[in-house]
Amino acid sequence: MKVSIILIALTITVLFGCSPASNKSDISGTYVTQFKNEYSITSDTLVIALEGNSQTYNVERKTGFNKVRDGKTRPKEFKVAKWVSSYDTDKHLLQETELGKQISVLPEKKSLKFGDTEYQKVK
């Protein structure tokens, strides 16, 4: 009796573990990057949120930066930009049509690439 219960539980676990993943890939989350050069020190955050049940995402970019002038670091400044993008699951690409912004999704690395900058997922 005890062996059959264990066998049934094991079978159920294997069946659910091997079931195919959902076609809908949710890329929602918070992605960050930081960089520094001779002109600025920058922290950049992309917040990606699914809008409804579609493949449409709200994107919010929050940038905090300190300008460096004559070797002196200036006070921190902030910029926020928001836009709506559609997600192409085949190309792993978030696309905003009005200004042509594109964000490449790198699911194997849990990161995004916006321009030449790569963002790591933090939550």
mmCIF file of C-alpha atoms in Angstrom, residues 4 12 14-15 24 26 29 37 39 52 54 56 60 62 67 69 93-95 114 116 118:
data_model
loop_
_atom_site.group_PDB
_atom_site.id
_atom_site.type_symbol
_atom_site.label_atom_id
_atom_site.label_comp_id
_atom_site.label_asym_id
_atom_site.label_seq_id
_atom_site.Cartn_x
_atom_site.Cartn_y
_atom_site.Cartn_z
ATOM 1 C CA SER A 4 1.809 2.255 -4.437
ATOM 2 C CA ILE A 12 2.314 12.697 -10.868
ATOM 3 C CA VAL A 14 7.180 13.363 -13.289
ATOM 4 C CA LEU A 15 4.129 14.147 -15.442
ATOM 5 C CA LYS A 24 3.344 32.992 -23.314
ATOM 6 C CA ASP A 26 6.319 37.011 -19.394
ATOM 7 C CA GLY A 29 10.543 42.686 -14.079
ATOM 8 C CA ASN A 37 33.099 57.249 -17.948
ATOM 9 C CA TYR A 39 31.871 62.564 -18.251
ATOM 10 C CA GLY A 52 -3.482 43.131 -19.495
ATOM 11 C CA SER A 54 -1.726 40.745 -24.350
ATOM 12 C CA THR A 56 1.911 44.615 -24.811
ATOM 13 C CA GLU A 60 9.610 52.797 -17.694
ATOM 14 C CA LYS A 62 14.625 55.592 -14.758
ATOM 15 C CA LYS A 67 27.912 64.722 -14.435
ATOM 16 C CA ARG A 69 33.101 68.343 -15.045
ATOM 17 C CA LEU A 93 12.229 41.767 -29.190
ATOM 18 C CA LEU A 94 10.261 44.549 -27.472
ATOM 19 C CA GLN A 95 9.363 47.152 -30.104
ATOM 20 C CA PHE A 114 18.850 48.311 -25.069
ATOM 21 C CA ASP A 116 24.704 48.605 -26.698
ATOM 22 C CA GLU A 118 22.980 45.200 -21.237
#
